Amino acid sequence: MFSTVLETIKRLQNRETLSKEDEELLDYLDSEALKEINNSLLNLMTYGNRLGWNKIEEKLIELLSFVQKAKDSSGNEK
């Protein structure tokens, strides 16, 4: 479901003009995507003792590096 939300967001963002309904839908989907990301991170943290905090920390550092590269290449800072 999350991948469907992300694909819909991409398709809406690629439109030249957005109707009021499209903008409302985009806002809603952005909110839902952030909720899903937050839930996933929270779930990851609840398994820290089992998975090992070092592994989680390494993955988060990799993720932050990826986000920074994506941000730098797009020139978009949100």
PDB file of C-alpha atoms in Angstrom:
ATOM      1  CA  MET A   1       0.000   0.000   0.000  1.00  0.00           C
ATOM      2  CA  PHE A   2       2.832   2.377   0.829  1.00  0.00           C
ATOM      3  CA  SER A   3       4.316   1.977  -2.640  1.00  0.00           C
ATOM      4  CA  THR A   4       0.912   2.847  -4.129  1.00  0.00           C
ATOM      5  CA  VAL A   5       0.781   6.034  -2.053  1.00  0.00           C
ATOM      6  CA  LEU A   6       4.276   7.005  -3.211  1.00  0.00           C
ATOM      7  CA  GLU A   7       3.476   6.285  -6.861  1.00  0.00           C
ATOM      8  CA  THR A   8       0.312   8.375  -6.652  1.00  0.00           C
ATOM      9  CA  ILE A   9       2.261  11.236  -5.088  1.00  0.00           C
ATOM     10  CA  LYS A  10       4.801  11.079  -7.936  1.00  0.00           C
ATOM     11  CA  ARG A  11       2.084  11.073 -10.581  1.00  0.00           C
ATOM     12  CA  LEU A  12       0.313  14.040  -9.021  1.00  0.00           C
ATOM     13  CA  GLN A  13       3.558  15.996  -8.707  1.00  0.00           C
ATOM     14  CA  ASN A  14       4.311  15.404 -12.386  1.00  0.00           C
ATOM     15  CA  ARG A  15       1.116  17.109 -13.510  1.00  0.00           C
ATOM     16  CA  GLU A  16       1.506  20.570 -15.004  1.00  0.00           C
ATOM     17  CA  THR A  17      -1.439  21.972 -13.058  1.00  0.00           C
ATOM     18  CA  LEU A  18      -3.306  20.620 -10.083  1.00  0.00           C
ATOM     19  CA  SER A  19      -6.953  21.092  -9.307  1.00  0.00           C
ATOM     20  CA  LYS A  20      -7.991  21.990  -5.786  1.00  0.00           C
ATOM     21  CA  GLU A  21      -9.016  18.358  -5.282  1.00  0.00           C
ATOM     22  CA  ASP A  22      -5.630  17.155  -6.547  1.00  0.00           C
ATOM     23  CA  GLU A  23      -3.844  19.482  -4.128  1.00  0.00           C
ATOM     24  CA  GLU A  24      -5.995  18.232  -1.250  1.00  0.00           C
ATOM     25  CA  LEU A  25      -5.305  14.635  -2.257  1.00  0.00           C
ATOM     26  CA  LEU A  26      -1.585  15.340  -2.483  1.00  0.00           C
ATOM     27  CA  ASP A  27      -1.594  16.900   0.987  1.00  0.00           C
ATOM     28  CA  TYR A  28      -3.461  13.894   2.360  1.00  0.00           C
ATOM     29  CA  LEU A  29      -1.117  11.408   0.686  1.00  0.00           C
ATOM     30  CA  ASP A  30       1.937  13.305   1.953  1.00  0.00           C
ATOM     31  CA  SER A  31       0.521  13.092   5.461  1.00  0.00           C
ATOM     32  CA  GLU A  32      -0.185   9.365   5.119  1.00  0.00           C
ATOM     33  CA  ALA A  33       3.293   8.709   3.726  1.00  0.00           C
ATOM     34  CA  LEU A  34       4.894  10.497   6.674  1.00  0.00           C
ATOM     35  CA  LYS A  35       2.752   8.492   9.101  1.00  0.00           C
ATOM     36  CA  GLU A  36       3.903   5.262   7.454  1.00  0.00           C
ATOM     37  CA  ILE A  37       7.555   6.328   7.583  1.00  0.00           C
ATOM     38  CA  ASN A  38       7.230   7.276  11.250  1.00  0.00           C
ATOM     39  CA  ASN A  39       5.519   3.974  12.071  1.00  0.00           C
ATOM     40  CA  SER A  40       8.242   2.031  10.300  1.00  0.00           C
ATOM     41  CA  LEU A  41      10.968   3.870  12.190  1.00  0.00           C
ATOM     42  CA  LEU A  42       9.169   3.331  15.472  1.00  0.00           C
ATOM     43  CA  ASN A  43       8.796  -0.382  14.713  1.00  0.00           C
ATOM     44  CA  LEU A  44      12.493  -0.562  13.907  1.00  0.00           C
ATOM     45  CA  MET A  45      13.369   1.068  17.227  1.00  0.00           C
ATOM     46  CA  THR A  46      11.197  -1.366  19.182  1.00  0.00           C
ATOM     47  CA  TYR A  47      13.351  -4.216  17.855  1.00  0.00           C
ATOM     48  CA  GLY A  48      16.651  -2.540  18.668  1.00  0.00           C
ATOM     49  CA  ASN A  49      17.632  -4.979  21.382  1.00  0.00           C
ATOM     50  CA  ARG A  50      16.820  -7.966  19.197  1.00  0.00           C
ATOM     51  CA  LEU A  51      18.374  -6.740  15.969  1.00  0.00           C
ATOM     52  CA  GLY A  52      21.304  -4.996  17.568  1.00  0.00           C
ATOM     53  CA  TRP A  53      21.598  -1.260  17.951  1.00  0.00           C
ATOM     54  CA  ASN A  54      24.805  -1.120  15.918  1.00  0.00           C
ATOM     55  CA  LYS A  55      23.049  -2.589  12.866  1.00  0.00           C
ATOM     56  CA  ILE A  56      20.189  -0.137  13.230  1.00  0.00           C
ATOM     57  CA  GLU A  57      22.583   2.771  13.651  1.00  0.00           C
ATOM     58  CA  GLU A  58      24.509   1.745  10.516  1.00  0.00           C
ATOM     59  CA  LYS A  59      21.295   1.558   8.486  1.00  0.00           C
ATOM     60  CA  LEU A  60      20.119   4.944   9.726  1.00  0.00           C
ATOM     61  CA  ILE A  61      23.486   6.504   8.859  1.00  0.00           C
ATOM     62  CA  GLU A  62      23.221   4.994   5.347  1.00  0.00           C
ATOM     63  CA  LEU A  63      19.684   6.327   5.062  1.00  0.00           C
ATOM     64  CA  LEU A  64      20.736   9.823   6.131  1.00  0.00           C
ATOM     65  CA  SER A  65      23.535   9.778   3.575  1.00  0.00           C
ATOM     66  CA  PHE A  66      21.091   8.697   0.881  1.00  0.00           C
ATOM     67  CA  VAL A  67      18.640  11.453   1.858  1.00  0.00           C
ATOM     68  CA  GLN A  68      21.407  14.067   1.774  1.00  0.00           C
ATOM     69  CA  LYS A  69      22.535  12.942  -1.697  1.00  0.00           C
ATOM     70  CA  ALA A  70      18.955  13.008  -2.975  1.00  0.00           C
ATOM     71  CA  LYS A  71      18.417  16.445  -1.484  1.00  0.00           C
ATOM     72  CA  ASP A  72      21.660  17.764  -2.994  1.00  0.00           C
ATOM     73  CA  SER A  73      20.869  16.376  -6.452  1.00  0.00           C
ATOM     74  CA  SER A  74      17.326  17.745  -6.516  1.00  0.00           C
ATOM     75  CA  GLY A  75      18.139  21.146  -5.079  1.00  0.00           C
ATOM     76  CA  ASN A  76      14.898  20.820  -3.104  1.00  0.00           C
ATOM     77  CA  GLU A  77      14.949  21.443   0.634  1.00  0.00           C
ATOM     78  CA  LYS A  78      11.696  20.665   2.431  1.00  0.00           C
TER      79      LYS A  78
END
